[in-house]
mmCIF file of C-alpha atoms and ligand atoms in Angstrom:
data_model
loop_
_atom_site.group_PDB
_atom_site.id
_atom_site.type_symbol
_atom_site.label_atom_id
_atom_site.label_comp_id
_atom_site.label_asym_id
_atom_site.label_seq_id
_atom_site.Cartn_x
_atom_site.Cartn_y
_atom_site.Cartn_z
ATOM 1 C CA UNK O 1110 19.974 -7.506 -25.421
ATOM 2 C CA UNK O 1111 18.008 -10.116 -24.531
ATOM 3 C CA UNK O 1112 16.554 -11.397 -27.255
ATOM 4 C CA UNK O 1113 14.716 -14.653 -26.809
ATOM 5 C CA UNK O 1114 12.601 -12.878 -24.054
ATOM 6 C CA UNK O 1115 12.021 -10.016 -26.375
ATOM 7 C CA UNK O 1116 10.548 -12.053 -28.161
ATOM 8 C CA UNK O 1117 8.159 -14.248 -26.156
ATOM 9 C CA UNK O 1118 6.929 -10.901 -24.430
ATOM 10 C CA UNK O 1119 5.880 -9.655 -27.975
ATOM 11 C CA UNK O 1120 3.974 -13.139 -28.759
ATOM 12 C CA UNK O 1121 2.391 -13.013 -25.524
ATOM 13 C CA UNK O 1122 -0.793 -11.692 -24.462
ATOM 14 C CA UNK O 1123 -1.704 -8.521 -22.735
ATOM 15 C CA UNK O 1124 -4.240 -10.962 -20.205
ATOM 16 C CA UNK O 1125 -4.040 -14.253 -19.712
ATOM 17 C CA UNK O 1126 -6.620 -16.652 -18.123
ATOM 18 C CA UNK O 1127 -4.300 -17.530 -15.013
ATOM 19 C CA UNK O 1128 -4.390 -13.609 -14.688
ATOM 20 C CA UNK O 1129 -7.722 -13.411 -14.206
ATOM 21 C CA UNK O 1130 -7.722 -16.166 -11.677
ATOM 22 C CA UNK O 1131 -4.628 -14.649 -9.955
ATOM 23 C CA UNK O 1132 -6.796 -11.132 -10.321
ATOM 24 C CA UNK O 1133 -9.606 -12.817 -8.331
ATOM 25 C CA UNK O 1134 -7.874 -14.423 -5.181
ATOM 26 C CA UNK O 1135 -6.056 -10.790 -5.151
ATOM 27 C CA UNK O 1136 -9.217 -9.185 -4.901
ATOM 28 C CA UNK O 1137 -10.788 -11.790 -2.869
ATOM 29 C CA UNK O 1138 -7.840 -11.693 -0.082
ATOM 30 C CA UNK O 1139 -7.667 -7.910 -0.790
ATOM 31 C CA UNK O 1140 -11.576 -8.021 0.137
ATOM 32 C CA UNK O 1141 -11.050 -10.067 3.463
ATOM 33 C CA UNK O 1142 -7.968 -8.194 4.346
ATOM 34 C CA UNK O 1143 -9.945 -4.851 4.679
ATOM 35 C CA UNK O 1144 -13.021 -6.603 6.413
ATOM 36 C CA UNK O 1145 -10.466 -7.868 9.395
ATOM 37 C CA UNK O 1146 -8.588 -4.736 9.102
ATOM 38 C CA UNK O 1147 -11.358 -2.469 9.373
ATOM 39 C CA UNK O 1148 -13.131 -4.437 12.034
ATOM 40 C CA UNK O 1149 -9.931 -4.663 14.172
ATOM 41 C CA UNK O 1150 -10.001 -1.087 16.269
ATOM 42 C CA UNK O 1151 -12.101 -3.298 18.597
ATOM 43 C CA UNK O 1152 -12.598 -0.703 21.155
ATOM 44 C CA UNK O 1153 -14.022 -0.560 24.342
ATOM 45 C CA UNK O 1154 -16.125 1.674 27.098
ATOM 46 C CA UNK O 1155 -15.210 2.004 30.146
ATOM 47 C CA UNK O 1156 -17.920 3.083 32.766
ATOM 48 C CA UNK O 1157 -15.844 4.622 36.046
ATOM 49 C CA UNK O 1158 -18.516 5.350 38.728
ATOM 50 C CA UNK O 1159 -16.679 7.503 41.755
ATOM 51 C CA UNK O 1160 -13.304 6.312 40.360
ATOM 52 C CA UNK O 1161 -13.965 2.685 42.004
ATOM 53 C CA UNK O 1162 -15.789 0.663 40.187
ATOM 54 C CA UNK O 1163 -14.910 -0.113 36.473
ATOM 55 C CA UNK O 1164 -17.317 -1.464 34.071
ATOM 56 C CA UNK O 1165 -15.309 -2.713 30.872
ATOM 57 C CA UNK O 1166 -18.195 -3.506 27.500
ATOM 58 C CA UNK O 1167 -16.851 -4.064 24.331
ATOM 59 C CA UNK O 1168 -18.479 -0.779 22.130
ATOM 60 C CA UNK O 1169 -19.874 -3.872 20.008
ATOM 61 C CA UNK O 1170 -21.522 -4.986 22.876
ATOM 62 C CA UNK O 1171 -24.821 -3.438 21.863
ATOM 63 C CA UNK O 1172 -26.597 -3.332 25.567
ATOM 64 C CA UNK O 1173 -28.128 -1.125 27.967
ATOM 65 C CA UNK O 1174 -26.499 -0.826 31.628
ATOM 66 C CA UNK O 1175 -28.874 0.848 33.989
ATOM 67 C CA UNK O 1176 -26.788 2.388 36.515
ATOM 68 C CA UNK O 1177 -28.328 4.294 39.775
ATOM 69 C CA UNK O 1178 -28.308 7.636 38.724
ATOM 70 C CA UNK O 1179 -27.872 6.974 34.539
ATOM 71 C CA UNK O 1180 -28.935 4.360 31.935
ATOM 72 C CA UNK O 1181 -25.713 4.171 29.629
ATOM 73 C CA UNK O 1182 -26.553 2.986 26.250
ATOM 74 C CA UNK O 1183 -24.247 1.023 24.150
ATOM 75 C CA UNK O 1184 -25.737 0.212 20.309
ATOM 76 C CA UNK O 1185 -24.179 0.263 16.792
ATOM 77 C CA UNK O 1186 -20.687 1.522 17.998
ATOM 78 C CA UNK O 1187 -21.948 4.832 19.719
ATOM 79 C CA UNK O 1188 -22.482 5.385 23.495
ATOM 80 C CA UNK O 1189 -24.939 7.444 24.808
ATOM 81 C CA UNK O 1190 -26.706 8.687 28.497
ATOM 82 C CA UNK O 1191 -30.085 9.159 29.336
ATOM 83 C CA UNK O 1192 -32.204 8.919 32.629
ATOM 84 C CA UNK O 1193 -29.820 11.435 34.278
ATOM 85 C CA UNK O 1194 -30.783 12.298 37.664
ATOM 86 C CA UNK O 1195 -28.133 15.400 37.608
ATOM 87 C CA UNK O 1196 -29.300 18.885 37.623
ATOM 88 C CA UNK O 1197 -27.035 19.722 34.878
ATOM 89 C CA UNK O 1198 -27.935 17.025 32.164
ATOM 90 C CA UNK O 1199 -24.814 17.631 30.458
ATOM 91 C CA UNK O 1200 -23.685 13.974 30.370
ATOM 92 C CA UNK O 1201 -27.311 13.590 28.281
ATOM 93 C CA UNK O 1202 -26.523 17.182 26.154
ATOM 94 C CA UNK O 1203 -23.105 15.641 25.235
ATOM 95 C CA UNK O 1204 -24.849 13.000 23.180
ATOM 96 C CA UNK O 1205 -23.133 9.786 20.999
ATOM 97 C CA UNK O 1206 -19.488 9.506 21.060
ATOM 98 C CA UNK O 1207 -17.640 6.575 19.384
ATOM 99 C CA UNK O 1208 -13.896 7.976 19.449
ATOM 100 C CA UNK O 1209 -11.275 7.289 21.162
ATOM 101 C CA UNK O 1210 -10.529 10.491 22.604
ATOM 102 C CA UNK O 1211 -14.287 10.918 23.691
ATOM 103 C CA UNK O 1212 -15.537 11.241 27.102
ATOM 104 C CA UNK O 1213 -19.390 11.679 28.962
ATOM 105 C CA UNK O 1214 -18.932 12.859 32.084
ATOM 106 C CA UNK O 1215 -21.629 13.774 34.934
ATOM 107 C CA UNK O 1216 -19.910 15.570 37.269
ATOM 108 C CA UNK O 1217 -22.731 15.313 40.137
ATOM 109 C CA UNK O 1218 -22.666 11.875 39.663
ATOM 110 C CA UNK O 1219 -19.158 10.658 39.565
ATOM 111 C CA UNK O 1220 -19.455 8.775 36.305
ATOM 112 C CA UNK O 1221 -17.123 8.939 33.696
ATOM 113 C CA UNK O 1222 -17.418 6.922 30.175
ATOM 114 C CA UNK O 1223 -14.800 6.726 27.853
ATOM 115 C CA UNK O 1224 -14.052 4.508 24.494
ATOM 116 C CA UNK O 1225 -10.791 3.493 24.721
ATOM 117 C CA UNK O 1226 -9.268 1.749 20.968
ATOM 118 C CA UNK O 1227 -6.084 0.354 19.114
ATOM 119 C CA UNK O 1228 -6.176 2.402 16.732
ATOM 120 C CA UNK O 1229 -2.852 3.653 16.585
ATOM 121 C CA UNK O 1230 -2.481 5.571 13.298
ATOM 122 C CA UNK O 1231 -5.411 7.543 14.327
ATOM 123 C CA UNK O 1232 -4.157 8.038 17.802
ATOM 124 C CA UNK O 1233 -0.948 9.157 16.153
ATOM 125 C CA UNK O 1234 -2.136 11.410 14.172
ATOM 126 C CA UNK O 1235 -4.105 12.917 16.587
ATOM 127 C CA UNK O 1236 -0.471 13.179 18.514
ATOM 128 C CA UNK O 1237 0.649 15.867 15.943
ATOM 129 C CA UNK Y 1225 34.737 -7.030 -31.529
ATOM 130 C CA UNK Y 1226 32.812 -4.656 -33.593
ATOM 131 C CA UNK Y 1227 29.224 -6.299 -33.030
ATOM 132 C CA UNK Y 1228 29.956 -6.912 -29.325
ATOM 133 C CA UNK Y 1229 30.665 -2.422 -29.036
ATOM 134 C CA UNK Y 1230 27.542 -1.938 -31.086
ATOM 135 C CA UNK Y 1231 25.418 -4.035 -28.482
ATOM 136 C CA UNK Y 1232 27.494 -2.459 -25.708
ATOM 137 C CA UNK Y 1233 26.404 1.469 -27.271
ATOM 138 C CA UNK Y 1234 22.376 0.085 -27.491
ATOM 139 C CA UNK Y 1235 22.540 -1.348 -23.874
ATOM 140 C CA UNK Y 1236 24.153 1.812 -22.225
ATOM 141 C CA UNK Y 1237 21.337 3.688 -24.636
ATOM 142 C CA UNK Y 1238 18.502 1.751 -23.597
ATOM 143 C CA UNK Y 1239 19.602 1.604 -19.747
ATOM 144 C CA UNK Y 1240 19.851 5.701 -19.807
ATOM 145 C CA UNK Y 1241 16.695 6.058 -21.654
ATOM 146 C CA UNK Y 1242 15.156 3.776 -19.429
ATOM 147 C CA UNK Y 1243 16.750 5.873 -15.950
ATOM 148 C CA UNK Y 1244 15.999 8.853 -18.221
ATOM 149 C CA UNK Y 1245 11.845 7.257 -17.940
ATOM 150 C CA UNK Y 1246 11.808 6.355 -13.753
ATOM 151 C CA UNK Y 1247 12.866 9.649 -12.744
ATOM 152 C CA UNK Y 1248 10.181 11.601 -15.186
ATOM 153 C CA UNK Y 1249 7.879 9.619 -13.515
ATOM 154 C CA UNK Y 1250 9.921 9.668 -9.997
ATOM 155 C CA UNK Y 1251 9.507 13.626 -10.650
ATOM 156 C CA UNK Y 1252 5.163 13.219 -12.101
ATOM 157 C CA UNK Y 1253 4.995 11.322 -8.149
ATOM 158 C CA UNK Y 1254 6.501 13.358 -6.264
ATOM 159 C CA UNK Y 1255 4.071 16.283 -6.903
ATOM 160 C CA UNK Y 1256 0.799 13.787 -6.104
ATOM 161 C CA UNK Y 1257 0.043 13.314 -2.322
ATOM 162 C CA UNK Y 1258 1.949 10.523 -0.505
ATOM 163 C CA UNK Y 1259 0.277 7.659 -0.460
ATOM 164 C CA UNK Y 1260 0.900 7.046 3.303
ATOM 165 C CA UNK Y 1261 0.171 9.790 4.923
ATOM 166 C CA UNK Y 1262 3.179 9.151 8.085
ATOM 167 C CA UNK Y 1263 5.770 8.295 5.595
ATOM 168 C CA UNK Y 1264 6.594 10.757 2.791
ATOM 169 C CA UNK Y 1265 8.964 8.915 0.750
ATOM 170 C CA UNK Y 1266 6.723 6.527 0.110
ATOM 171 C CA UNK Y 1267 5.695 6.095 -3.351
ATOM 172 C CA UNK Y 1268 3.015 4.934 -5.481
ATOM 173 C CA UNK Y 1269 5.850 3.460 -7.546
ATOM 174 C CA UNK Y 1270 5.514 4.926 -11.024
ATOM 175 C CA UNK Y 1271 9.174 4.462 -11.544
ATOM 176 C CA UNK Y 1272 9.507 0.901 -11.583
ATOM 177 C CA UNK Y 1273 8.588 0.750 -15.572
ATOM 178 C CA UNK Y 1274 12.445 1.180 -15.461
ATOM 179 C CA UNK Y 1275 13.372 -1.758 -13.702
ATOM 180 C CA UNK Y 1276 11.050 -4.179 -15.798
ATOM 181 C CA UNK Y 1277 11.525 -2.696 -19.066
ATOM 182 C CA UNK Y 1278 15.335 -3.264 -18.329
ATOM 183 C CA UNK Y 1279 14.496 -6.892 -16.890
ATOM 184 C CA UNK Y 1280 12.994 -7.580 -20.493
ATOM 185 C CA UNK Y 1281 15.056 -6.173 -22.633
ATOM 186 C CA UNK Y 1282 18.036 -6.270 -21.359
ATOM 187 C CA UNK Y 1283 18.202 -9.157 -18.376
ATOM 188 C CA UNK Y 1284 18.561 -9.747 -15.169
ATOM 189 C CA UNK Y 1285 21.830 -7.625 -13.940
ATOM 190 C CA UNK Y 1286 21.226 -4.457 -15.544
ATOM 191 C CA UNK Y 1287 17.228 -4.562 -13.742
ATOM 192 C CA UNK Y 1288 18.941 -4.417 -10.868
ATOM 193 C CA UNK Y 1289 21.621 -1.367 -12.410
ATOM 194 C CA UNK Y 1290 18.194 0.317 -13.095
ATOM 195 C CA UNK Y 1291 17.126 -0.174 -9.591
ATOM 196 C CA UNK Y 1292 19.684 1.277 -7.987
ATOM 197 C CA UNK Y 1293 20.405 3.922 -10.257
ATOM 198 C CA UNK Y 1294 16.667 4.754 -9.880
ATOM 199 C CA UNK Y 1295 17.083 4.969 -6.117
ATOM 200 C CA UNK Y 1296 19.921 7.342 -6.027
ATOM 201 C CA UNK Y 1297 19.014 9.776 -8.720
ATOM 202 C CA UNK Y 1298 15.048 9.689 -7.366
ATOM 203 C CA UNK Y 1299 16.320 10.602 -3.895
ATOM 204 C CA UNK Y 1300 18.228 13.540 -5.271
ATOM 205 C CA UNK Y 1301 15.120 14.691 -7.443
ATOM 206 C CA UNK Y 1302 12.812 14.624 -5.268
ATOM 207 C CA UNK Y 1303 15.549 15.944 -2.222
ATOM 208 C CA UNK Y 1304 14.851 13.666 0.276
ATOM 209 C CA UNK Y 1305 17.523 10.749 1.477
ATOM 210 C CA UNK Y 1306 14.996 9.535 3.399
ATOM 211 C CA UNK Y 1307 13.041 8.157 0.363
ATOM 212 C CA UNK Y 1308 15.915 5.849 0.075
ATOM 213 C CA UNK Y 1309 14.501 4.067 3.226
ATOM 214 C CA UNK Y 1310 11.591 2.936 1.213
ATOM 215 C CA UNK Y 1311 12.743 2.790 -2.427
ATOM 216 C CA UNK Y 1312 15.697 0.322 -1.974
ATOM 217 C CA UNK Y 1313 14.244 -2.544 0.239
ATOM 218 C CA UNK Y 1314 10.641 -1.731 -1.766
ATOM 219 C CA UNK Y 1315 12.261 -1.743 -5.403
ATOM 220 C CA UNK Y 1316 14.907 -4.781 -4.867
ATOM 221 C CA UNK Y 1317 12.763 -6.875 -3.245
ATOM 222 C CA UNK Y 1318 9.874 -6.219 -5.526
ATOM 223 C CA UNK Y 1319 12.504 -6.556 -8.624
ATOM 224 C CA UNK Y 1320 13.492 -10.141 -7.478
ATOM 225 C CA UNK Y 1321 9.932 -11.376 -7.175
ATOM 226 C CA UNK Y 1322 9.200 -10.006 -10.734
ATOM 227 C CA UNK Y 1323 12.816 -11.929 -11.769
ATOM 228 C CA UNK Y 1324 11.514 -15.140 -10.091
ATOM 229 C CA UNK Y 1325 7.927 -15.155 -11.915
ATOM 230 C CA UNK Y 1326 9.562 -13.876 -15.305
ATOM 231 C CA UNK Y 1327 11.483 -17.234 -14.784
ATOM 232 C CA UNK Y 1328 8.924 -19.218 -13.618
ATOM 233 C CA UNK Y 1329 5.688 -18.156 -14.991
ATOM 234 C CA UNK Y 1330 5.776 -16.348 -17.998
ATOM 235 C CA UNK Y 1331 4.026 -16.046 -19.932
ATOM 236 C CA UNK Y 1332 1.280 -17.984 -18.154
ATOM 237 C CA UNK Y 1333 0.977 -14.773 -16.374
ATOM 238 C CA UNK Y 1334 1.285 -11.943 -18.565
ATOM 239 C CA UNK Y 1335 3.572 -8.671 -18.335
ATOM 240 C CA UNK Y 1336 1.193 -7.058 -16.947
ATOM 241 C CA UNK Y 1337 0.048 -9.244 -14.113
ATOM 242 C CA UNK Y 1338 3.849 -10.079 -13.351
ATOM 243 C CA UNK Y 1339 4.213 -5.604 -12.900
ATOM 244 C CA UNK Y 1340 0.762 -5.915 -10.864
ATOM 245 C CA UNK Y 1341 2.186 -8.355 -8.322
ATOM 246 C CA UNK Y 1342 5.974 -6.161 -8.345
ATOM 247 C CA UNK Y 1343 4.152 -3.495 -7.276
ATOM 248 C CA UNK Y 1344 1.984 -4.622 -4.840
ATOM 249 C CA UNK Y 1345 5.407 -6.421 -3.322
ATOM 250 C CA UNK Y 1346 6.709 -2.588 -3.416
ATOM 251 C CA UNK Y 1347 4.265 -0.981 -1.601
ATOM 252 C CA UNK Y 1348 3.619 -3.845 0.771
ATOM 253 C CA UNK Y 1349 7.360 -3.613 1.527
ATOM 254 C CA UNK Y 1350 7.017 0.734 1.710
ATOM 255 C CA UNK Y 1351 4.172 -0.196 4.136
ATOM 256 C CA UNK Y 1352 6.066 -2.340 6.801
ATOM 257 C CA UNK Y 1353 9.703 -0.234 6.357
ATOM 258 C CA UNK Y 1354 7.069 2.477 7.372
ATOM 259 C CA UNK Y 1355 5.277 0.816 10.512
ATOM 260 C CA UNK Y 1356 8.780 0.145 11.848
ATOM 261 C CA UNK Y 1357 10.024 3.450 11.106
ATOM 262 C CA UNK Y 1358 7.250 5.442 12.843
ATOM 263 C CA UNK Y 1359 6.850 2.537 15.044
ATOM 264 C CA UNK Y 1360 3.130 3.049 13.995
ATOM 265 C CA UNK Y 1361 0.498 0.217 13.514
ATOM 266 C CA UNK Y 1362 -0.363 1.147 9.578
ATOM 267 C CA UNK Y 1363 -2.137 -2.316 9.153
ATOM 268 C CA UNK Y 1364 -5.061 -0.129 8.161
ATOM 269 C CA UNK Y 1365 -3.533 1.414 5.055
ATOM 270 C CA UNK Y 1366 -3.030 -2.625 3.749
ATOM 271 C CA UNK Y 1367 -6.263 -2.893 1.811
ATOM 272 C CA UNK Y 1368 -5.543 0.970 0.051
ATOM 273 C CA UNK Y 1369 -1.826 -0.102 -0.847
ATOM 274 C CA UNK Y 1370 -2.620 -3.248 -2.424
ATOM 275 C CA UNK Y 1371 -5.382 -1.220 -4.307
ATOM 276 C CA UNK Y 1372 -3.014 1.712 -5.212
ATOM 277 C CA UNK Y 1373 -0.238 -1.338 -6.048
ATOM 278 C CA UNK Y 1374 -2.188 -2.992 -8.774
ATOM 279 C CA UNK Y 1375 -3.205 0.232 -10.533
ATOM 280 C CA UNK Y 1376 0.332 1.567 -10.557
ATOM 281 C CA UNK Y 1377 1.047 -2.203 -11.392
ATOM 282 C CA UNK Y 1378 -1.347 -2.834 -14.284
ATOM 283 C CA UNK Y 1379 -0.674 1.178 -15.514
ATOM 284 C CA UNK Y 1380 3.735 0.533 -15.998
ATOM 285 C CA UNK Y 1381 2.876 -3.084 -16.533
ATOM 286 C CA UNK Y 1382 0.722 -2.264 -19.701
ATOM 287 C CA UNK Y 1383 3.057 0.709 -20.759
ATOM 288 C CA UNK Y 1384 5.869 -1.833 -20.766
ATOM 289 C CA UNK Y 1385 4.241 -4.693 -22.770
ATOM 290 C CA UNK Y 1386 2.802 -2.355 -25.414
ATOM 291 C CA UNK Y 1387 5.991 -0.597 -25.353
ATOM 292 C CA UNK Y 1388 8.491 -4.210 -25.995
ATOM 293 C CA UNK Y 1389 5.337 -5.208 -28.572
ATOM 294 C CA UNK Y 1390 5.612 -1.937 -30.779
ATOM 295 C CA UNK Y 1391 9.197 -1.198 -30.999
ATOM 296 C CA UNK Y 1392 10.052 -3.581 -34.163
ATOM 297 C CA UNK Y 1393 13.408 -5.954 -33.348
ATOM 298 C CA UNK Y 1394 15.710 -3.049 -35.244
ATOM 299 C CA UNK Y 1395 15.320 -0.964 -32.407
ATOM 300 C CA UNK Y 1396 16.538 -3.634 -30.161
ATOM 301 C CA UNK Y 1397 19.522 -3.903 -32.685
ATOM 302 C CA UNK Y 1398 18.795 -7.596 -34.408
ATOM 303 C CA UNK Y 1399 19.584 -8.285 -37.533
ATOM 304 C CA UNK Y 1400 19.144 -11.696 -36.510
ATOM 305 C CA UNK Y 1401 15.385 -11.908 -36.913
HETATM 306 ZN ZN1 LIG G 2465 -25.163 14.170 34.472
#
């Protein structure tokens, strides 16, 4: 048994004052920590007109591309088409997508946008 | 020596009561959800009242008995010899951090900020053996473990300091104070 520590945990305190500053800079890193974690999934679109020519934004990029046929808008980590000059509008009907494993395609056109990310864990578990 | 047997008897007591304590709460974790979703045999971490109740009361060898006696019995309970991926690097390296501020800080840190930081070591630890298990990026479970950590952390770390406080020295088996 060990007795001297026996003893200094029972005259010790439950809290101590450098536990609450320790508590703080946990919470503080633990606040930071999530901020860059959360923010790093950085993804981007990629506009493919006619499978030649590759326009790469960053989906924080929060601009408007007018293309010939389509106006491709990119605000507040959503992508969406309007303008369309295809019969079809379905690139338009598909509306916002912000995931990885989204697409907009017009057909007629040739125009493909997709969001492509880092997110692994959410690619994996997509995988299963 | 008679005195030296009677210590002897209390220690193996205390260390099985103490084993006896991780795997009830080994057992009470295994039935709640895994706390990373990829890697079942990680847990919260519950169990490791064992290991610092043992560190206190007993020292610094028979924490680490505790341990791995925790380890082995906790992968039978709960069936799965995979746990044993993430309980022994998690609980031993988590146990020696806890060692090193017992003999370095307390009690300017208390009991139960010394089990808060052991168990946000643990699950830090369950959280990289994981990423290079599954080969997975889990960066963005960091900010959840370290939460989940400090509750399991302050929860054991409370239990054990009102635990060592109550129990008057007899139980200990001191006649000496
Ligand atoms: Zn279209």
């Amino acid at each position: 048994m060990n007795f001297e520590r026996i003893k200094r945990v029972k005259s010790s305190k439950a809290f101590t004052v450098p536990d609450a500053i320790v508590s703080v800079i946990m919470v503080i890193a633990v606040i930071a920590c999530a901020l860059f974690v959360y923010r790093l999934p950085s993804a981007d679109v990629i506009i493919s007109v006619r499978g030649e020519k590759d326009i790469r934004l960053s989906l924080d990029s929060e601009t408007d591309i007018e293309l010939k046929h389509l106006t491709v808008h990119i605000h507040g980590g959503q992508v969406w088409v309007t303008d369309a000059d295809c019969a079809d509008k379905t690139c338009e009907n598909i509306g916002k997508i912000s995931g990885t494993w989204q697409r907009i395609v017009c057909l007629p056109n040739g125009v493909v946008i997709s969001v492509t990310g880092d997110d692994d864990s959410l690619q994996w578990e997509i995988g299963r | 020596m008679k005195s030296n047997g009677i210590i002897d008897t209390r220690r193996l007591t205390v260390l099985s009561l103490t084993v006896a304590v991780a795997l009830v709460a080994t057992f009470i974790e295994s039935r709640i959800p895994p706390l990373i979703s990829v890697a079942p045999g990680a847990k919260m971490g519950l169990g490791n009242i064992a290991p610092l109740i043992a560190l206190i009361v007993l020292g610094v060898g028979d924490a680490y008995i505790v341990t791995a006696v925790k380890c082995l019995l906790g992968a039978f309970i709960t069936g799965g010899v995979s746990g044993l991926m993430y309980s022994v690097p998690s609980g031993f390296i988590a146990l020696t951090i806890e060692v090193l501020l017992f003999a370095v800080v307390f009690d300017k840190l208390s009991v139960t900020m010394i089990s808060i930081i052991g168990a946000v070591v643990f699950n830090l630890v369950q959280l990289l053996v994981a990423s290079l298990i599954t080969g997975v990026g889990l960066m963005t479970l960091l900010p959840l473990l370290v939460v989940a950590g400090a509750i399991a952390g302050a929860v054991t770390g409370l239990l054990t300091y009102h635990i060592v406080k109550k129990l008057p020295y007899s139980v200990f088996g001191s006649s000496r104070r």
